[in-house]
Amino acid sequence: MQKHTPFQITNVHIVTPDEIIWDGVVTINEFGMINEVSQRCTGGSPQIDGQGGVLIPGAVDLHCDALEKLIETRPNVCMPQEHIMPQAEQLYAGAGITTIFHSISFAGDESNKPIRHPQRAREISHDVHNWRRHGVIDHRLHARYEVGDPQGLDVIKALIDEGVVDMVSVMDHSPGQGQFPDFEKFFAYFGKAYNLDEEQARRLAASKQENRSAGWRRAVDLILYAIQAGLPVASHDDDSAERVRFIQELGGRISEFPVNLETARCAHASGLRTIMGAPNIVRGSSQSGNMRAIDAVQAGVLDCLCADYVPWTLVAAAFKLPSISDLSLVEAVQLIATNPATAANLMDRGSIRPGLRADLVLLQQVRGLPMVAATWSGGQIAYQRNVTTHKDWDRETLFSGRIASPA
């Protein structure tokens, strides 16, 4: 393990798993681990003045496909691959994310999205894996298998054998269930996202429906293969208790984006970790017209938030939740760090406490909103900016959980 100079972050309000420590100090050792969390300086180590900022654990993002949008900036317009991962490093670190599961879709039946063809997705997956030795934050791969794709199974299994894949999920975007209970919703999404006219959308819908039965046999094969390899497995857009039980019996442990509250309740009660998108919290609604994430929060059945498609929304959602729900800031931060780390079996991170990785994010208040001023991953600086116009955080506001609105 590479050694670094030990240091202390002082003059910060620390969000721990149990409380907010006002005007605290975090000591990081030479191995990039947290040594001590206290309200006093121990001396002997270089000090970084947090200038009264809030210190939270680095976010653990289990699902975000923003990498695809960095690659394909316009429909069928792709940027050179060698530039993508350095840009992704800055994007995620600047959003306060220290562990990112890049969500790469293997969906060869969606021909209008060439970056989701299994062979292209394989190339992107290798790029993510190869960047790990260069990046400061922890880049991981979440392989998303679309059941209508006949080619992706063998590609993903080969990537698992190579040690490239860190998480697997199974998607079924055929109309008549899940996210798209009817063709109208299917067309509303795919027509816009993939620039399809109605006839093209109907052909795609028919293809997905025709391949569905065989696709689910392949999906079960993949789920069992991934579980045998020790990987966390998620289902996607669960719409019923039957789907939840089916995935759980196979060994799945995560339910991504349950489409209604009844399914979310069932998944949570069954021991599956439920995940919904942070953009849903920030916007106040689902982009696909399904369940609002705040309803799952209020019902006590939401375990994790993910960035989904907008990295900066994780921190924004955590700081918005105390003003629109019964959650404290401590509890809201657990949704973006502690709980996702547990769901992925990453027990060395996700909280600010001694013995864990020093994955830390310093936030200053600008216009009443949190702005990332610095991000450390394993004790190494991954992102830093000088926030000169910040205001001091109000102690009563932080402890009550009521965060101010933008000024």
XYZ file of C-alpha atoms in Angstrom:
407
model
C 0.000 0.000 0.000
C 1.375 3.391 -1.046
C 2.116 5.753 1.829
C 1.225 9.440 1.960
C 1.898 12.270 4.370
C -0.602 12.133 7.275
C -2.768 15.243 7.665
C -5.708 16.716 9.517
C -8.797 18.496 8.217
C -9.766 21.084 10.814
C -12.544 23.624 11.316
C -15.245 21.447 9.742
C -18.702 20.250 10.715
C -18.473 16.477 10.341
C -21.455 14.341 9.334
C -20.781 10.995 11.037
C -23.082 7.943 11.026
C -24.598 9.070 14.342
C -24.352 12.840 14.601
C -22.917 16.088 13.295
C -19.737 17.062 15.114
C -19.600 20.840 15.149
C -16.155 22.397 14.550
C -14.466 19.000 14.410
C -11.212 17.498 13.206
C -10.559 14.420 11.058
C -7.089 12.858 11.137
C -5.949 10.831 8.104
C -2.988 8.475 8.373
C -0.236 7.665 5.877
C -2.301 4.837 4.373
C -5.241 7.096 3.469
C -7.421 5.797 6.289
C -9.290 7.754 8.952
C -7.407 7.611 12.261
C -9.533 9.844 14.451
C -12.699 11.933 14.408
C -12.806 14.434 17.252
C -13.254 18.032 18.333
C -9.595 18.693 18.990
C -6.361 18.857 17.020
C -3.786 16.277 18.038
C -0.899 18.174 16.451
C 2.110 16.766 14.675
C 0.471 16.572 11.219
C -0.074 19.180 8.508
C -3.461 20.798 8.803
C -5.976 21.763 6.145
C -8.389 24.478 7.233
C -11.904 23.513 6.166
C -13.053 27.120 6.678
C -16.228 26.112 8.467
C -17.390 23.755 5.727
C -19.436 20.580 6.112
C -17.505 17.332 5.738
C -19.437 14.286 4.488
C -18.295 10.837 3.357
C -17.641 10.499 -0.358
C -20.722 9.381 -2.236
C -20.951 5.789 -3.471
C -22.895 5.811 -6.729
C -24.200 2.400 -7.769
C -25.884 3.507 -10.977
C -25.022 6.360 -13.333
C -24.897 6.259 -17.123
C -23.449 9.761 -17.549
C -20.359 8.143 -19.084
C -22.436 7.186 -22.113
C -23.409 10.826 -22.521
C -19.771 11.914 -22.286
C -19.004 9.520 -25.145
C -22.040 10.170 -27.342
C -22.567 13.896 -26.971
C -25.172 14.027 -29.737
C -27.074 11.179 -31.431
C -24.427 9.100 -33.246
C -21.725 11.708 -32.524
C -19.020 10.141 -30.357
C -15.968 11.756 -28.820
C -12.535 10.060 -29.031
C -12.449 7.380 -26.336
C -9.026 8.337 -24.978
C -10.399 11.630 -23.673
C -13.417 10.207 -21.868
C -12.104 8.730 -18.625
C -9.988 11.775 -17.653
C -13.083 13.920 -18.105
C -15.191 11.441 -16.136
C -12.683 11.579 -13.271
C -13.137 15.339 -12.968
C -16.905 15.166 -13.384
C -17.493 12.647 -10.602
C -14.864 13.925 -8.180
C -16.258 17.437 -8.624
C -19.706 16.075 -7.755
C -18.463 14.547 -4.482
C -18.513 10.960 -5.757
C -15.543 8.849 -4.678
C -16.812 5.414 -5.763
C -18.593 5.302 -9.096
C -20.194 2.254 -10.702
C -20.290 3.298 -14.353
C -23.512 1.863 -15.753
C -22.820 0.435 -19.193
C -25.747 -1.039 -21.116
C -25.482 -4.153 -23.269
C -28.532 -3.714 -25.469
C -27.776 -4.739 -29.036
C -31.458 -4.721 -29.966
C -31.483 -0.942 -29.570
C -29.780 -0.309 -32.917
C -30.244 3.462 -32.766
C -27.855 3.510 -29.788
C -24.612 2.024 -31.174
C -22.632 2.574 -27.961
C -24.955 -0.006 -26.346
C -24.056 -2.712 -28.840
C -22.342 -5.474 -26.829
C -19.001 -5.214 -28.632
C -18.874 -1.424 -28.223
C -19.999 -1.748 -24.610
C -17.179 -4.275 -24.091
C -14.625 -1.731 -25.351
C -15.991 0.942 -23.011
C -15.899 -1.526 -20.110
C -12.217 -2.219 -20.747
C -11.522 1.516 -20.836
C -13.143 1.912 -17.408
C -11.159 -1.009 -16.035
C -7.844 0.186 -17.468
C -8.340 3.694 -16.067
C -8.362 2.390 -12.506
C -4.575 2.536 -12.185
C -4.596 6.189 -13.279
C -7.599 7.599 -11.420
C -7.764 8.870 -7.861
C -11.420 8.050 -7.230
C -12.575 4.410 -7.411
C -14.008 3.579 -10.852
C -16.058 0.382 -11.093
C -18.229 -1.232 -13.728
C -21.964 -1.908 -13.509
C -22.910 -4.125 -16.463
C -26.567 -3.652 -17.417
C -28.020 -6.515 -19.448
C -31.111 -5.907 -21.572
C -33.095 -9.147 -21.813
C -33.977 -8.501 -25.476
C -30.307 -8.621 -26.491
C -29.210 -12.093 -27.692
C -25.499 -11.192 -27.861
C -24.714 -9.491 -24.580
C -24.804 -12.558 -22.320
C -21.555 -14.125 -23.506
C -19.809 -10.756 -23.622
C -20.692 -9.909 -20.017
C -19.777 -13.392 -18.798
C -16.366 -13.038 -20.451
C -15.885 -9.641 -18.805
C -16.785 -11.188 -15.438
C -14.134 -13.853 -16.008
C -11.600 -11.101 -16.761
C -12.404 -9.318 -13.485
C -13.745 -6.259 -15.289
C -17.316 -6.312 -13.922
C -18.176 -5.222 -10.351
C -21.982 -5.320 -10.460
C -24.673 -6.720 -12.752
C -28.264 -5.666 -13.317
C -30.988 -7.064 -15.538
C -33.316 -4.772 -17.477
C -36.539 -5.520 -19.329
C -37.675 -2.492 -21.325
C -40.300 -4.353 -23.351
C -43.706 -2.625 -23.336
C -46.515 -4.057 -21.247
C -44.685 -4.189 -17.910
C -42.058 -2.447 -15.792
C -41.343 1.142 -16.729
C -43.552 0.943 -19.823
C -46.984 -0.536 -19.012
C -48.235 0.361 -22.504
C -46.870 1.270 -25.929
C -47.695 4.944 -25.465
C -45.226 5.245 -22.573
C -42.701 3.149 -24.489
C -42.946 5.431 -27.526
C -42.874 8.593 -25.426
C -39.484 7.542 -24.040
C -37.802 5.676 -26.911
C -39.128 8.027 -29.571
C -37.475 10.986 -27.905
C -34.365 9.316 -26.460
C -33.499 7.362 -29.619
C -35.016 9.666 -32.243
C -37.496 7.027 -33.459
C -40.683 7.610 -35.370
C -43.759 5.596 -34.381
C -43.180 2.847 -36.951
C -39.567 2.378 -35.822
C -40.659 2.336 -32.188
C -43.291 -0.319 -32.937
C -40.672 -2.514 -34.616
C -38.379 -2.159 -31.604
C -41.250 -2.923 -29.221
C -42.195 -6.010 -31.222
C -38.583 -7.209 -31.235
C -38.307 -6.807 -27.464
C -41.564 -8.658 -26.874
C -40.640 -11.510 -29.248
C -37.270 -11.996 -27.547
C -38.574 -11.613 -24.018
C -39.047 -15.271 -23.024
C -35.691 -16.398 -24.382
C -34.169 -13.203 -22.999
C -35.260 -13.983 -19.463
C -33.740 -17.455 -19.719
C -30.460 -15.784 -20.638
C -30.940 -13.258 -17.824
C -31.337 -16.018 -15.242
C -28.146 -17.613 -16.571
C -26.316 -14.304 -16.144
C -27.708 -13.660 -12.664
C -26.548 -17.057 -11.415
C -23.154 -16.609 -13.101
C -22.643 -13.199 -11.497
C -23.695 -14.397 -8.052
C -21.305 -17.339 -8.303
C -18.557 -14.794 -9.042
C -19.475 -12.914 -5.859
C -20.960 -9.853 -7.578
C -23.977 -7.880 -6.362
C -26.955 -8.304 -8.680
C -29.809 -5.852 -9.158
C -33.164 -6.039 -10.857
C -34.447 -2.986 -12.706
C -37.879 -1.332 -12.859
C -39.564 -3.937 -10.664
C -43.330 -3.567 -10.943
C -44.756 -6.320 -8.737
C -44.205 -8.456 -5.667
C -43.853 -11.455 -8.003
C -40.877 -9.871 -9.777
C -39.281 -9.028 -6.435
C -39.676 -12.576 -5.139
C -38.335 -13.990 -8.410
C -35.163 -11.901 -8.228
C -34.694 -12.563 -4.521
C -35.015 -16.336 -4.973
C -32.275 -16.187 -7.594
C -30.013 -14.362 -5.134
C -30.407 -10.741 -6.211
C -29.893 -8.198 -3.453
C -30.872 -4.834 -5.007
C -34.080 -3.449 -6.534
C -33.387 -0.491 -8.826
C -36.157 2.011 -9.519
C -39.245 0.099 -8.358
C -42.025 1.694 -10.364
C -44.655 1.896 -7.617
C -44.802 2.145 -3.846
C -46.280 -1.317 -3.331
C -43.316 -2.935 -5.076
C -40.859 -0.775 -3.159
C -42.487 -1.825 0.122
C -42.239 -5.482 -0.868
C -38.584 -5.200 -1.932
C -37.615 -3.364 1.243
C -39.483 -5.802 3.473
C -37.847 -8.724 1.650
C -34.389 -7.438 2.459
C -33.526 -6.111 -0.981
C -31.828 -2.718 -1.032
C -34.042 -0.266 -2.898
C -32.461 2.389 -5.103
C -33.985 5.425 -6.753
C -32.532 8.341 -8.644
C -31.334 11.516 -6.978
C -32.609 13.578 -9.962
C -36.079 12.386 -8.952
C -35.599 14.058 -5.541
C -34.098 17.239 -6.983
C -36.773 17.604 -9.682
C -39.617 16.360 -7.514
C -40.762 13.719 -9.994
C -39.684 10.773 -12.126
C -38.541 11.579 -15.668
C -40.507 8.528 -16.848
C -43.684 9.328 -14.925
C -43.303 6.542 -12.363
C -43.140 6.752 -8.557
C -41.723 9.846 -6.898
C -38.647 9.045 -4.832
C -39.871 11.306 -2.017
C -42.895 9.004 -1.575
C -40.565 6.067 -0.981
C -38.564 8.182 1.482
C -41.669 9.172 3.433
C -42.825 5.547 3.501
C -39.452 4.493 4.911
C -38.712 2.084 2.055
C -35.876 3.863 0.207
C -32.391 2.603 1.049
C -30.126 4.284 -1.506
C -29.991 7.132 -3.963
C -27.974 6.975 -7.177
C -26.992 9.736 -9.583
C -28.793 7.891 -12.431
C -27.829 10.337 -15.192
C -26.763 13.558 -13.352
C -23.740 13.170 -10.997
C -24.146 16.427 -9.064
C -27.654 15.525 -7.891
C -26.444 13.082 -5.209
C -25.133 15.785 -2.871
C -27.942 18.163 -3.847
C -30.587 15.543 -3.007
C -29.014 14.709 0.361
C -29.140 18.361 1.360
C -32.658 18.872 -0.008
C -34.221 15.878 1.727
C -34.192 17.312 5.279
C -36.322 20.238 4.097
C -38.947 18.081 2.363
C -39.039 14.965 4.552
C -38.599 13.738 8.101
C -34.983 12.731 7.476
C -32.132 14.465 9.259
C -29.010 15.398 7.315
C -27.233 12.454 8.949
C -29.899 10.082 7.635
C -29.977 11.684 4.194
C -26.216 11.326 3.784
C -26.542 7.618 4.560
C -28.671 7.270 1.405
C -25.796 8.434 -0.818
C -22.822 6.899 0.998
C -23.311 4.427 3.866
C -26.175 2.376 2.459
C -24.880 2.076 -1.133
C -21.490 0.971 0.201
C -23.201 -1.738 2.251
C -25.347 -2.809 -0.713
C -22.188 -3.300 -2.788
C -20.439 -5.044 0.122
C -17.809 -2.293 0.294
C -17.416 -2.300 4.046
C -14.269 -0.149 4.033
C -16.053 3.088 3.089
C -19.299 5.057 3.209
C -18.973 6.714 6.636
C -16.655 9.043 8.493
C -15.316 6.895 11.296
C -11.912 5.519 12.337
C -10.656 2.558 10.353
C -12.430 3.407 7.096
C -11.042 4.880 3.893
C -10.621 8.630 3.948
C -13.173 9.200 1.187
C -14.260 12.699 2.137
C -16.064 15.659 0.597
C -15.803 19.244 1.860
C -18.856 21.378 1.116
C -19.208 25.132 1.328
C -22.494 27.004 1.254
C -23.081 29.195 -1.795
C -26.507 30.791 -2.313
C -27.879 28.488 0.342
C -26.792 25.348 -1.526
C -23.884 22.937 -0.984
C -20.911 23.324 -3.333
C -18.057 20.832 -3.454
C -14.848 22.578 -2.425
C -12.632 19.485 -2.127
C -12.826 15.728 -2.553
C -10.394 13.181 -1.120
C -10.353 9.534 -2.161
C -8.317 7.232 0.036
C -6.728 10.335 1.536
C -5.578 11.671 -1.846
C -6.938 14.934 -3.177
C -9.118 14.211 -6.209
C -10.757 17.611 -6.668
C -10.269 21.089 -5.246
C -11.592 24.553 -5.935
C -11.409 27.865 -4.140
C -14.907 28.867 -3.061
C -14.432 32.536 -2.192
C -18.067 33.592 -1.821
C -19.277 30.958 0.639
C -21.337 31.711 3.727
C -20.976 30.031 7.106
C -23.305 27.126 7.750
C -25.895 27.809 10.417
C -25.581 25.407 13.355
C -29.297 25.308 14.145
C -30.119 24.665 10.489
C -27.680 21.769 10.168
C -28.656 20.116 13.433
C -32.367 20.451 12.770
C -31.872 19.211 9.252
C -33.650 22.187 7.733
C -31.441 23.438 4.927
C -31.936 26.933 3.580
C -33.378 27.591 0.146
C -31.266 29.412 -2.458
C -30.841 33.100 -1.695
